[in-house]
């Protein structure tokens, strides 16, 4: 894993509050309504952006964060976590949890009394704030007072559901694209060889037959020249993935196969729904949008 020295956060506030003068400031698009330094706020909002774990930043979400800071009149801290595939799981989780702990420890620098802390995130960001809450519970750290998740994926492991089937042909966010995002987050290299040039009797993920990247029948295989006369044994899963390759293309079928074989999507620090009931029942008030 590549090294990154700092976790970046951005503080947005419509008004200057006590303690904020200790932080480096940048001129806002909004004019403050007063030149006075106001008392600390009792509420603070920690925001984690979405983007499929691979894209966007706090800056891309300022289109609504700045109006929130203006309308709510509270400080907002937005976290710029490291993105996949350069920084795969669990990097984003650890950085967001570190930022959460730093906020609790440095409340006075943020113009916050430390009274009420809310977490909000969209898509991948909603997943991350949910896992931050889980880690806070596991570590015996103070829990947030509430979390708000917008269109959040809580179960990242492979499963068949009506919504996922409907998303196969979605023109905006189809399942193939989502699988590629998840594969990047799980650390599955997109430039890995799809197949082995030879086929053994025991067809395994490491020694797969070569499948035509265009279109092949599930019963067709292209063995290496060296073993062209060798009988090839097919397992049910081999025929299944060959059929997927025919429908989706070899690359998408490869990602799906790797995701199904990986234990990471079933880890509760990646799929919050896999957390124990004891952990989930300790959650604060949670709003799903």
XYZ file of N, CA and C in Angstrom:
867
model
N 0.838 -1.196 0.000
C 0.000 0.000 0.000
C 0.873 1.246 0.000
N 0.498 2.188 -0.833
C 1.254 3.421 -0.895
C 1.038 4.223 0.384
N 2.007 5.032 0.728
C 1.916 5.817 1.950
C 1.271 7.162 1.679
N 0.555 7.631 2.677
C -0.030 8.957 2.626
C 0.093 9.516 4.031
N 0.693 10.672 4.171
C 1.053 11.152 5.491
C -0.126 11.694 6.282
N -1.043 12.381 5.624
C -2.085 13.091 6.344
C -3.475 12.666 5.895
N -4.431 12.814 6.813
C -5.842 12.675 6.477
C -6.391 14.081 6.305
N -6.951 14.366 5.158
C -7.417 15.722 4.859
C -8.873 15.903 5.271
N -9.149 17.011 5.951
C -10.517 17.379 6.283
C -10.732 18.833 5.894
N -11.981 19.193 5.695
C -12.321 20.575 5.356
C -13.403 21.056 6.317
N -13.170 22.210 6.928
C -14.139 22.804 7.847
C -14.912 23.891 7.116
N -16.226 23.763 7.093
C -17.089 24.765 6.481
C -17.977 25.376 7.558
N -17.995 26.695 7.625
C -18.825 27.394 8.600
C -19.196 28.761 8.045
N -20.453 29.144 8.217
C -20.906 30.447 7.725
C -20.422 31.570 8.625
N -20.146 31.245 9.875
C -19.711 32.254 10.840
C -18.405 31.825 11.495
N -17.595 32.801 11.849
C -16.404 32.522 12.652
C -16.838 32.251 14.084
N -16.331 31.181 14.649
C -16.662 30.835 16.028
C -15.383 30.691 16.849
N -15.556 30.756 18.134
C -14.420 30.651 19.041
C -13.620 29.382 18.749
N -12.323 29.520 18.660
C -11.439 28.388 18.412
C -11.045 28.215 16.964
N -11.878 28.706 16.040
C -11.584 28.530 14.618
C -10.381 29.337 14.157
N -10.045 30.384 14.906
C -8.915 31.225 14.516
C -7.584 30.487 14.639
N -7.604 29.309 15.260
C -6.385 28.523 15.406
C -6.114 27.652 14.176
N -7.056 27.636 13.245
C -6.906 26.831 12.038
C -6.636 27.723 10.833
N -5.922 27.209 9.820
C -5.734 27.986 8.582
C -7.079 28.181 7.896
N -7.366 29.425 7.497
C -8.670 29.746 6.937
C -8.566 30.095 5.462
N -9.642 29.818 4.735
C -9.730 30.149 3.323
C -11.008 30.930 3.097
N -10.929 31.979 2.269
C -12.089 32.820 2.014
C -13.212 31.996 1.402
N -14.422 32.211 1.913
C -15.590 31.478 1.456
C -16.306 32.224 0.341
N -17.174 31.484 -0.354
C -18.018 32.115 -1.362
C -19.123 32.944 -0.715
N -19.391 32.677 0.554
C -20.437 33.390 1.270
C -19.844 34.504 2.116
N -20.563 35.581 2.235
C -20.166 36.663 3.128
C -20.762 36.399 4.506
N -19.976 36.546 5.542
C -20.498 36.362 6.884
C -21.425 37.513 7.234
N -22.447 37.198 8.034
C -23.423 38.218 8.394
C -22.927 39.099 9.528
N -21.815 38.716 10.148
C -21.299 39.498 11.268
C -19.780 39.391 11.298
N -19.142 40.449 11.771
C -17.685 40.445 11.906
C -17.265 39.905 13.267
N -18.236 39.642 14.109
C -17.937 39.154 15.445
C -17.609 37.664 15.414
N -16.824 37.251 16.399
C -16.567 35.826 16.583
C -17.640 35.285 17.517
N -18.456 34.384 17.016
C -19.581 33.857 17.783
C -19.129 32.771 18.757
N -19.955 32.490 19.758
C -19.648 31.394 20.683
C -19.622 30.058 19.949
N -19.059 29.062 20.582
C -19.010 27.729 19.984
C -20.413 27.179 19.770
N -20.543 26.374 18.736
C -21.818 25.736 18.418
C -21.984 24.452 19.225
N -23.220 24.164 19.630
C -23.492 22.914 20.339
C -23.558 21.724 19.383
N -23.719 22.001 18.089
C -23.836 20.929 17.099
C -22.700 21.011 16.078
N -22.277 19.842 15.624
C -21.299 19.745 14.538
C -21.691 18.572 13.655
N -21.501 18.746 12.359
C -21.837 17.698 11.392
C -20.561 17.211 10.716
N -20.336 15.898 10.776
C -19.219 15.280 10.050
C -19.770 14.671 8.768
N -19.207 15.073 7.637
C -19.689 14.626 6.325
C -18.634 13.772 5.626
N -19.089 12.680 5.013
C -18.207 11.823 4.215
C -18.844 11.661 2.835
N -18.123 12.043 1.798
C -18.676 12.056 0.444
C -18.762 10.664 -0.165
N -19.630 10.542 -1.163
C -19.741 9.313 -1.929
C -18.875 9.372 -3.173
N -19.085 8.392 -4.064
C -18.291 8.332 -5.291
C -17.788 6.939 -5.592
N -18.495 5.917 -5.080
C -18.106 4.546 -5.385
C -16.767 4.132 -4.824
N -16.275 4.830 -3.808
C -14.968 4.586 -3.187
C -13.806 4.937 -4.114
N -14.100 5.428 -5.318
C -13.024 5.656 -6.295
C -12.947 7.103 -6.786
N -13.930 7.938 -6.457
C -13.967 9.268 -7.074
C -14.621 10.297 -6.158
N -14.561 11.548 -6.595
C -15.110 12.758 -5.975
C -14.351 13.137 -4.706
N -14.790 14.240 -4.085
C -14.099 14.785 -2.918
C -15.048 15.718 -2.183
N -14.564 16.328 -1.112
C -15.390 17.307 -0.400
C -15.719 18.481 -1.310
N -14.795 18.832 -2.202
C -15.009 19.974 -3.100
C -16.181 19.732 -4.045
N -16.335 18.505 -4.539
C -17.431 18.216 -5.461
C -18.784 18.250 -4.761
N -18.787 18.151 -3.443
C -20.040 18.151 -2.685
C -20.341 19.495 -2.021
N -19.496 20.481 -2.278
C -19.744 21.803 -1.694
C -21.007 22.452 -2.237
N -21.506 21.948 -3.358
C -22.722 22.509 -3.942
C -23.889 22.433 -2.962
N -23.872 21.471 -2.055
C -24.902 21.439 -1.010
C -24.332 21.640 0.391
N -23.032 21.389 0.587
C -22.450 21.578 1.916
C -22.439 23.049 2.329
N -22.123 23.941 1.394
C -22.099 25.371 1.728
C -23.494 25.898 2.072
N -24.522 25.564 1.297
C -25.869 25.965 1.718
C -26.279 25.358 3.055
N -25.842 24.124 3.327
C -26.123 23.532 4.633
C -25.487 24.352 5.752
N -24.220 24.710 5.567
C -23.525 25.503 6.589
C -24.242 26.827 6.813
N -24.762 27.400 5.741
C -25.483 28.670 5.841
C -26.828 28.496 6.526
N -27.579 27.482 6.111
C -28.919 27.295 6.648
C -28.954 26.710 8.051
N -28.055 25.777 8.343
C -28.044 25.129 9.657
C -27.319 25.955 10.709
N -26.421 26.818 10.247
C -25.627 27.667 11.143
C -24.828 26.843 12.140
N -24.223 25.770 11.637
C -23.348 24.932 12.460
C -22.092 24.606 11.651
N -20.996 24.264 12.317
C -19.784 23.853 11.588
C -19.988 22.488 10.921
N -19.406 22.333 9.753
C -19.441 21.062 9.026
C -18.004 20.657 8.705
N -17.645 19.445 9.065
C -16.319 18.906 8.746
C -16.490 17.814 7.698
N -15.900 18.017 6.526
C -15.987 17.036 5.445
C -14.636 16.343 5.283
N -14.659 15.026 5.195
C -13.435 14.219 5.157
C -13.072 13.863 3.717
N -11.824 14.103 3.347
C -11.299 13.685 2.042
C -10.449 12.434 2.242
N -11.096 11.283 2.199
C -10.388 10.023 2.413
C -9.681 9.579 1.132
N -8.715 8.697 1.278
C -7.965 8.180 0.130
C -8.851 7.262 -0.709
N -8.680 7.328 -2.018
C -9.558 6.621 -2.943
C -8.901 5.368 -3.515
N -9.743 4.379 -3.803
C -9.313 3.190 -4.535
C -9.200 3.560 -6.020
N -8.441 2.808 -6.812
C -7.723 1.583 -6.444
C -6.350 1.808 -5.828
N -5.857 3.063 -5.827
C -4.532 3.317 -5.248
C -4.502 2.977 -3.764
N -5.616 3.224 -3.083
C -5.701 2.960 -1.646
C -6.934 2.100 -1.383
N -6.818 0.783 -1.497
C -7.977 -0.096 -1.314
C -8.360 -0.256 0.152
N -9.454 -0.980 0.388
C -9.913 -1.318 1.736
C -8.753 -1.919 2.535
N -8.587 -1.540 3.808
C -9.477 -0.731 4.652
C -9.046 0.725 4.800
N -8.279 1.260 3.845
C -7.694 2.589 4.015
C -8.752 3.672 4.286
N -9.801 3.715 3.472
C -10.827 4.748 3.651
C -11.503 4.633 5.011
N -11.763 3.407 5.438
C -12.389 3.183 6.747
C -11.510 3.726 7.860
N -10.224 3.389 7.816
C -9.308 3.814 8.872
C -9.155 5.335 8.897
N -9.102 5.960 7.725
C -8.951 7.413 7.685
C -10.191 8.122 8.209
N -11.364 7.631 7.852
C -12.598 8.254 8.343
C -12.735 8.071 9.853
N -12.338 6.909 10.347
C -12.404 6.684 11.793
C -11.385 7.557 12.520
N -10.217 7.718 11.919
C -9.201 8.602 12.504
C -9.726 10.032 12.557
N -10.359 10.486 11.462
C -10.917 11.837 11.426
C -11.995 12.002 12.491
N -12.806 10.968 12.674
C -13.863 11.004 13.698
C -13.259 11.165 15.093
N -12.234 10.361 15.387
C -11.581 10.451 16.695
C -10.899 11.808 16.876
N -10.309 12.337 15.795
C -9.652 13.648 15.870
C -10.666 14.741 16.168
N -11.825 14.666 15.558
C -12.883 15.653 15.809
C -13.288 15.637 17.278
N -13.452 14.443 17.836
C -13.830 14.341 19.246
C -12.767 14.960 20.149
N -11.520 14.783 19.783
C -10.419 15.276 20.620
C -10.172 16.762 20.438
N -10.523 17.308 19.292
C -10.190 18.700 18.968
C -11.427 19.562 18.753
N -12.455 19.306 19.536
C -13.716 20.033 19.380
C -13.529 21.543 19.441
N -12.717 22.011 20.370
C -12.563 23.456 20.571
C -11.959 24.153 19.355
N -11.135 23.439 18.580
C -10.537 24.041 17.392
C -11.542 24.194 16.250
N -12.657 23.505 16.371
C -13.657 23.493 15.309
C -14.851 24.389 15.627
N -14.747 25.150 16.701
C -15.861 26.002 17.090
C -17.047 25.216 17.608
N -16.768 24.096 18.258
C -17.807 23.166 18.710
C -17.632 22.872 20.195
N -18.741 22.853 20.921
C -18.691 22.588 22.358
C -18.484 21.113 22.667
N -18.709 20.262 21.684
C -18.590 18.828 21.915
C -19.891 18.179 22.327
N -20.990 18.920 22.242
C -22.264 18.399 22.739
C -22.907 17.397 21.786
N -23.235 17.805 20.578
C -23.975 16.946 19.646
C -23.188 16.763 18.355
N -22.979 15.509 17.977
C -22.228 15.190 16.759
C -23.083 14.316 15.853
N -23.309 14.790 14.642
C -24.080 14.049 13.650
C -23.175 13.637 12.497
N -23.416 12.456 11.951
C -22.665 11.960 10.802
C -23.603 11.859 9.606
N -23.134 12.294 8.449
C -23.945 12.202 7.232
C -23.055 11.786 6.068
N -23.585 10.922 5.200
C -22.828 10.478 4.034
C -23.754 9.979 2.947
N -23.319 10.115 1.708
C -24.108 9.621 0.581
C -23.370 8.483 -0.102
N -24.123 7.465 -0.506
C -23.566 6.331 -1.244
C -22.394 5.711 -0.468
N -21.201 5.684 -1.041
C -20.044 5.120 -0.339
C -19.792 5.840 0.978
N -20.070 7.140 1.009
C -19.902 7.897 2.250
C -20.835 7.421 3.338
N -22.066 7.041 2.963
C -22.997 6.485 3.944
C -22.504 5.164 4.490
N -21.903 4.360 3.623
C -21.299 3.104 4.065
C -20.188 3.376 5.073
N -19.357 4.364 4.785
C -18.207 4.652 5.647
C -18.620 5.215 7.002
N -19.630 6.096 7.047
C -20.031 6.627 8.355
C -20.700 5.541 9.196
N -21.361 4.587 8.532
C -21.959 3.471 9.263
C -20.869 2.615 9.890
N -19.800 2.382 9.147
C -18.699 1.576 9.670
C -17.916 2.344 10.729
N -17.802 3.660 10.586
C -17.183 4.476 11.640
C -17.958 4.294 12.942
N -19.277 4.262 12.854
C -20.107 4.046 14.039
C -19.849 2.671 14.635
N -19.741 1.656 13.789
C -19.441 0.301 14.256
C -18.095 0.268 14.973
N -17.088 0.894 14.384
C -15.756 0.890 14.991
C -15.747 1.669 16.306
N -16.530 2.731 16.390
C -16.617 3.483 17.644
C -17.213 2.609 18.743
N -18.246 1.847 18.397
C -18.866 0.938 19.364
C -17.876 -0.141 19.786
N -17.165 -0.716 18.823
C -16.199 -1.777 19.126
C -15.051 -1.269 19.986
N -14.645 -0.019 19.770
C -13.509 0.542 20.505
C -13.917 1.169 21.833
N -15.211 1.199 22.118
C -15.670 1.832 23.352
C -15.561 3.341 23.305
N -15.528 3.888 22.089
C -15.436 5.332 21.900
C -16.840 5.916 21.882
N -16.924 7.204 22.119
C -18.223 7.870 22.065
C -18.878 7.653 20.702
N -20.154 7.296 20.716
C -20.907 7.126 19.478
C -21.414 8.478 18.991
N -21.658 8.603 17.683
C -22.311 9.824 17.203
C -23.726 9.884 17.764
N -24.299 11.060 17.783
C -25.653 11.219 18.316
C -26.718 10.893 17.279
N -26.310 10.732 16.050
C -27.226 10.357 14.987
C -26.472 10.255 13.682
N -26.973 9.420 12.756
C -26.353 9.316 11.438
C -27.444 9.374 10.371
N -27.094 9.955 9.229
C -28.014 10.073 8.096
C -27.314 9.508 6.867
N -27.922 8.492 6.261
C -27.328 7.815 5.106
C -28.210 8.002 3.879
N -27.626 8.539 2.820
C -28.345 8.725 1.567
C -27.958 7.621 0.576
N -28.959 6.920 0.040
C -28.792 5.829 -0.945
C -27.490 5.060 -0.707
N -27.442 4.430 0.451
C -26.205 3.787 0.920
C -26.204 2.279 0.684
N -25.104 1.711 0.191
C -24.974 0.251 0.096
C -24.501 -0.318 1.437
N -25.330 -1.143 2.050
C -24.974 -1.737 3.345
C -24.508 -3.183 3.213
N -24.771 -3.794 2.073
C -24.350 -5.177 1.844
C -23.600 -5.223 0.519
N -22.277 -5.328 0.585
C -21.454 -5.286 -0.619
C -21.109 -6.665 -1.162
N -21.402 -7.709 -0.410
C -21.096 -9.038 -0.926
C -22.102 -9.419 -2.017
N -21.715 -10.401 -2.816
C -22.548 -10.802 -3.948
C -23.847 -11.426 -3.462
N -24.942 -10.970 -4.000
C -26.246 -11.567 -3.727
C -27.194 -11.164 -4.847
N -28.161 -12.012 -5.099
C -29.157 -11.732 -6.127
C -30.374 -11.100 -5.457
N -30.779 -9.957 -5.953
C -31.970 -9.281 -5.443
C -32.673 -8.608 -6.615
N -33.961 -8.321 -6.487
C -34.683 -7.653 -7.588
C -34.033 -6.340 -8.016
N -33.573 -5.555 -7.036
C -32.988 -4.259 -7.381
C -31.692 -4.429 -8.166
N -30.886 -5.430 -7.805
C -29.630 -5.646 -8.525
C -29.883 -6.187 -9.927
N -30.905 -7.015 -10.068
C -31.244 -7.506 -11.397
C -31.741 -6.373 -12.283
N -32.532 -5.471 -11.704
C -33.038 -4.331 -12.472
C -31.910 -3.394 -12.882
N -30.840 -3.362 -12.072
C -29.734 -2.439 -12.341
C -28.790 -2.934 -13.429
N -28.979 -4.170 -13.886
C -28.080 -4.713 -14.907
C -28.065 -3.835 -16.151
N -29.226 -3.321 -16.530
C -29.330 -2.500 -17.735
C -29.537 -1.030 -17.410
N -29.254 -0.615 -16.189
C -29.442 0.780 -15.811
C -28.519 1.671 -16.645
N -29.059 2.703 -17.289
C -28.221 3.545 -18.154
C -27.258 4.446 -17.396
N -27.510 4.675 -16.110
C -26.663 5.575 -15.328
C -25.650 4.818 -14.484
N -26.133 3.933 -13.611
C -25.248 3.156 -12.737
C -25.629 1.685 -12.845
N -25.104 1.019 -13.847
C -25.427 -0.399 -13.989
C -24.538 -1.244 -13.090
N -24.942 -2.484 -12.898
C -24.226 -3.352 -11.961
C -22.789 -3.615 -12.390
N -22.532 -3.639 -13.689
C -21.161 -3.867 -14.155
C -20.228 -2.776 -13.651
N -20.681 -1.522 -13.734
C -19.865 -0.410 -13.236
C -19.699 -0.498 -11.723
N -20.775 -0.834 -11.021
C -20.704 -0.936 -9.563
C -19.764 -2.054 -9.140
N -19.775 -3.160 -9.866
C -18.854 -4.256 -9.550
C -17.405 -3.825 -9.746
N -17.159 -3.023 -10.769
C -15.791 -2.546 -11.001
C -15.347 -1.632 -9.860
N -16.254 -0.789 -9.379
C -15.929 0.077 -8.234
C -15.610 -0.764 -7.010
N -16.448 -1.756 -6.757
C -16.246 -2.609 -5.593
C -14.969 -3.426 -5.725
N -14.676 -3.890 -6.936
C -13.439 -4.645 -7.157
C -12.225 -3.780 -6.861
N -12.268 -2.518 -7.281
C -11.163 -1.595 -6.994
C -11.027 -1.386 -5.492
N -12.152 -1.226 -4.803
C -12.141 -1.011 -3.353
C -11.621 -2.242 -2.619
N -11.944 -3.421 -3.143
C -11.506 -4.670 -2.514
C -10.069 -5.027 -2.865
N -9.431 -4.223 -3.722
C -8.035 -4.465 -4.065
C -7.830 -5.469 -5.175
N -8.870 -5.733 -5.952
C -8.753 -6.648 -7.085
C -8.204 -5.876 -8.272
N -7.066 -6.293 -8.770
C -6.384 -5.568 -9.838
C -7.108 -5.749 -11.166
N -7.368 -4.652 -11.842
C -8.064 -4.720 -13.123
C -7.169 -5.215 -14.245
N -5.847 -5.178 -14.015
C -4.931 -5.616 -15.064
C -4.443 -7.042 -14.837
N -5.082 -7.775 -13.913
C -4.731 -9.180 -13.731
C -5.071 -9.964 -14.994
N -4.362 -11.058 -15.212
C -4.701 -11.912 -16.346
C -6.067 -12.527 -16.092
N -6.915 -12.493 -17.097
C -8.250 -13.061 -16.942
C -8.204 -14.576 -16.856
N -7.284 -15.177 -17.591
C -7.246 -16.631 -17.646
C -5.818 -17.108 -17.797
N -5.617 -18.375 -17.569
C -4.317 -19.000 -17.782
C -4.245 -19.513 -19.213
N -3.052 -19.511 -19.823
C -2.944 -20.005 -21.197
C -3.143 -21.507 -21.310
N -3.090 -22.225 -20.195
C -3.307 -23.665 -20.234
C -4.419 -24.038 -19.287
N -4.937 -25.232 -19.467
C -6.046 -25.715 -18.656
C -5.656 -27.032 -18.024
N -5.890 -27.160 -16.732
C -5.613 -28.410 -16.050
C -6.914 -29.169 -15.866
N -6.802 -30.384 -15.425
C -7.999 -31.172 -15.189
C -8.862 -30.567 -14.108
N -8.242 -30.017 -13.068
C -8.982 -29.351 -12.004
C -9.046 -27.870 -12.318
N -10.103 -27.455 -12.931
C -10.222 -26.060 -13.354
C -10.485 -25.186 -12.145
N -9.523 -24.329 -11.804
C -9.631 -23.444 -10.651
C -9.524 -22.009 -11.108
N -9.841 -21.034 -10.233
C -9.713 -19.618 -10.627
C -8.321 -19.248 -11.085
N -7.293 -19.960 -10.530
C -5.926 -19.639 -10.900
C -5.544 -20.275 -12.234
N -6.253 -21.332 -12.604
C -5.926 -22.036 -13.848
C -7.211 -22.231 -14.650
N -7.712 -21.132 -15.157
C -8.953 -21.175 -15.915
C -8.646 -21.395 -17.381
N -9.672 -21.878 -18.085
C -9.517 -22.004 -19.525
C -9.606 -20.628 -20.157
N -9.062 -20.507 -21.346
C -9.093 -19.240 -22.066
C -10.432 -19.097 -22.783
N -11.171 -18.047 -22.464
C -12.490 -17.836 -23.054
C -12.410 -16.712 -24.056
N -12.969 -16.916 -25.212
C -12.982 -15.874 -26.237
C -13.646 -14.634 -25.677
N -12.962 -13.484 -25.773
C -13.479 -12.249 -25.193
C -14.650 -11.685 -25.976
N -14.913 -12.239 -27.162
C -16.043 -11.731 -27.941
C -17.310 -12.464 -27.513
N -17.600 -13.605 -28.102
C -18.772 -14.376 -27.729
C -18.482 -15.856 -27.949
N -18.739 -16.644 -26.897
C -18.534 -18.080 -27.012
C -19.721 -18.788 -26.401
N -19.888 -20.011 -26.773
C -20.910 -20.837 -26.159
C -20.397 -21.310 -24.812
N -21.279 -21.520 -23.822
C -20.832 -22.017 -22.518
C -20.088 -23.338 -22.611
N -20.338 -24.106 -23.678
C -19.680 -25.404 -23.817
C -18.414 -25.338 -24.652
N -18.096 -24.148 -25.170
C -16.893 -23.995 -25.977
C -15.737 -23.537 -25.117
N -14.571 -24.110 -25.359
C -13.363 -23.663 -24.692
C -12.243 -23.645 -25.715
N -11.229 -22.857 -25.406
C -10.083 -22.765 -26.306
C -8.856 -23.196 -25.527
N -8.495 -24.470 -25.546
C -7.341 -24.936 -24.772
C -6.042 -24.491 -25.412
N -4.959 -24.579 -24.628
C -3.644 -24.266 -25.169
C -3.232 -25.322 -26.180
N -2.338 -24.961 -27.061
C -1.938 -25.886 -28.115
C -1.287 -27.141 -27.549
N -0.619 -27.005 -26.386
C 0.132 -28.120 -25.836
C -0.782 -29.238 -25.354
N -1.999 -28.900 -24.886
C -2.860 -29.921 -24.316
C -4.160 -30.055 -25.109
N -4.071 -29.834 -26.429
C -5.281 -29.828 -27.249
C -5.983 -31.184 -27.244
N -5.221 -32.259 -27.018
C -5.833 -33.582 -27.019
C -6.251 -34.030 -25.622
N -5.912 -33.228 -24.622
C -6.221 -33.610 -23.241
C -7.687 -33.352 -22.935
N -8.411 -34.345 -22.388
C -9.816 -34.113 -22.045
C -9.921 -33.056 -20.943
N -10.898 -32.212 -21.054
C -11.067 -31.113 -20.107
C -12.345 -31.315 -19.306
N -12.218 -31.258 -18.002
C -13.359 -31.445 -17.119
C -13.920 -30.079 -16.715
N -15.196 -29.912 -16.881
C -15.842 -28.650 -16.533
C -16.693 -28.821 -15.284
N -16.554 -27.900 -14.368
C -17.407 -27.869 -13.203
C -18.594 -26.960 -13.491
N -19.621 -27.065 -12.659
C -20.813 -26.241 -12.848
C -20.456 -24.762 -12.806
N -19.569 -24.381 -11.878
C -19.215 -22.963 -11.761
C -18.475 -22.466 -13.001
N -17.725 -23.384 -13.676
C -17.031 -22.971 -14.896
C -18.028 -22.630 -15.997
N -19.050 -23.464 -16.137
C -20.081 -23.203 -17.143
C -20.833 -21.928 -16.798
N -21.075 -21.719 -15.493
C -21.778 -20.511 -15.040
C -21.010 -19.253 -15.436
N -19.701 -19.238 -15.169
C -18.910 -18.044 -15.482
C -18.673 -17.898 -16.987
N -18.646 -19.011 -17.708
C -18.546 -18.917 -19.158
C -19.799 -18.265 -19.731
N -20.937 -18.619 -19.150
C -22.190 -18.005 -19.591
C -22.199 -16.515 -19.253
N -21.702 -16.156 -18.080
C -21.609 -14.741 -17.719
C -20.700 -13.995 -18.682
N -19.598 -14.635 -19.060
C -18.675 -13.994 -19.998
C -19.347 -13.756 -21.341
N -20.230 -14.682 -21.721
C -20.943 -14.529 -22.988
C -21.906 -13.349 -22.924
N -22.573 -13.195 -21.786
C -23.586 -12.145 -21.640
C -22.954 -10.794 -21.326
N -21.995 -10.789 -20.393
C -21.474 -9.540 -19.850
C -20.136 -9.125 -20.447
N -19.399 -10.092 -20.972
C -18.034 -9.819 -21.376
C -17.075 -10.419 -20.365
N -15.898 -10.800 -20.812
C -14.947 -11.512 -19.963
C -14.502 -10.699 -18.756
N -14.275 -9.380 -18.945
C -13.785 -8.562 -17.846
C -14.797 -8.491 -16.713
N -16.075 -8.273 -17.039
C -17.086 -8.161 -15.999
C -17.276 -9.494 -15.278
N -17.274 -10.584 -16.026
C -17.408 -11.901 -15.409
C -16.225 -12.191 -14.490
N -15.052 -11.743 -14.900
C -13.849 -11.914 -14.075
C -13.981 -11.172 -12.749
N -14.413 -9.910 -12.804
C -14.579 -9.136 -11.575
C -15.600 -9.788 -10.647
N -16.704 -10.231 -11.213
C -17.741 -10.851 -10.396
C -17.226 -12.118 -9.736
N -16.475 -12.905 -10.487
C -15.928 -14.142 -9.923
C -14.972 -13.837 -8.776
N -14.093 -12.868 -8.980
C -13.141 -12.504 -7.940
C -13.854 -11.980 -6.693
N -14.912 -11.202 -6.894
C -15.654 -10.661 -5.759
C -16.344 -11.766 -4.976
N -16.893 -12.743 -5.689
C -17.563 -13.849 -5.003
C -16.576 -14.692 -4.213
N -15.338 -14.779 -4.699
C -14.334 -15.591 -4.016
C -13.656 -14.843 -2.877
N -13.733 -13.521 -2.881
C -13.065 -12.727 -1.849
C -13.875 -12.722 -0.554
N -13.214 -12.874 0.602
C -13.928 -12.805 1.885
C -14.224 -11.372 2.320
N -13.595 -10.380 1.692
C -13.723 -8.997 2.160
C -15.151 -8.457 2.140
N -15.929 -8.654 1.057
C -17.279 -8.083 1.052
C -18.190 -8.609 2.154
N -17.813 -9.720 2.791
C -18.607 -10.252 3.900
C -18.114 -9.751 5.250
N -17.029 -8.988 5.260
C -16.510 -8.419 6.504
C -17.400 -7.260 6.929
N -17.703 -7.166 8.217
C -18.642 -6.132 8.667
C -18.053 -4.727 8.605
N -16.744 -4.620 8.356
C -16.160 -3.296 8.131
C -16.239 -2.893 6.657
N -16.809 -3.778 5.837
C -17.103 -3.428 4.450
C -18.607 -3.500 4.193
N -19.250 -4.498 4.749
C -20.704 -4.652 4.645
C -21.309 -4.532 6.039
N -21.804 -3.355 6.410
C -22.314 -3.141 7.773
C -23.411 -4.113 8.189
N -24.208 -4.608 7.231
C -25.278 -5.539 7.580
C -24.744 -6.869 8.093
N -23.459 -7.117 7.896
C -22.846 -8.347 8.392
C -22.391 -8.217 9.844
N -22.560 -7.037 10.429
C -22.200 -6.845 11.841
C -23.159 -7.632 12.723
N -22.722 -7.941 13.927
C -23.551 -8.724 14.843
C -24.754 -7.912 15.317
N -25.795 -8.607 15.730
C -26.985 -7.934 16.253
C -26.643 -7.103 17.482
N -25.686 -7.591 18.278
C -25.291 -6.853 19.478
C -24.717 -5.487 19.119
N -23.948 -5.422 18.037
C -23.395 -4.145 17.577
C -24.497 -3.259 17.009
N -25.337 -3.822 16.155
C -26.357 -3.030 15.469
C -27.390 -2.452 16.429
N -27.705 -3.176 17.495
C -28.709 -2.653 18.426
C -28.176 -1.485 19.259
N -26.863 -1.257 19.220
C -26.283 -0.127 19.947
C -26.196 1.137 19.092
N -26.692 1.058 17.860
C -26.619 2.212 16.966
C -27.456 3.378 17.489
N -26.988 4.604 17.220
C -27.789 5.781 17.560
C -28.951 5.910 16.570
N -29.749 6.943 16.716
C -30.831 7.201 15.768
C -30.264 7.288 14.353
N -30.826 6.491 13.452
C -30.306 6.395 12.090
C -31.416 6.676 11.088
N -31.138 7.577 10.153
C -32.105 7.917 9.108
C -31.566 7.442 7.765
N -32.385 6.691 7.034
C -32.019 6.198 5.708
C -32.849 6.935 4.667
N -32.167 7.555 3.714
C -32.848 8.351 2.692
C -32.562 7.756 1.314
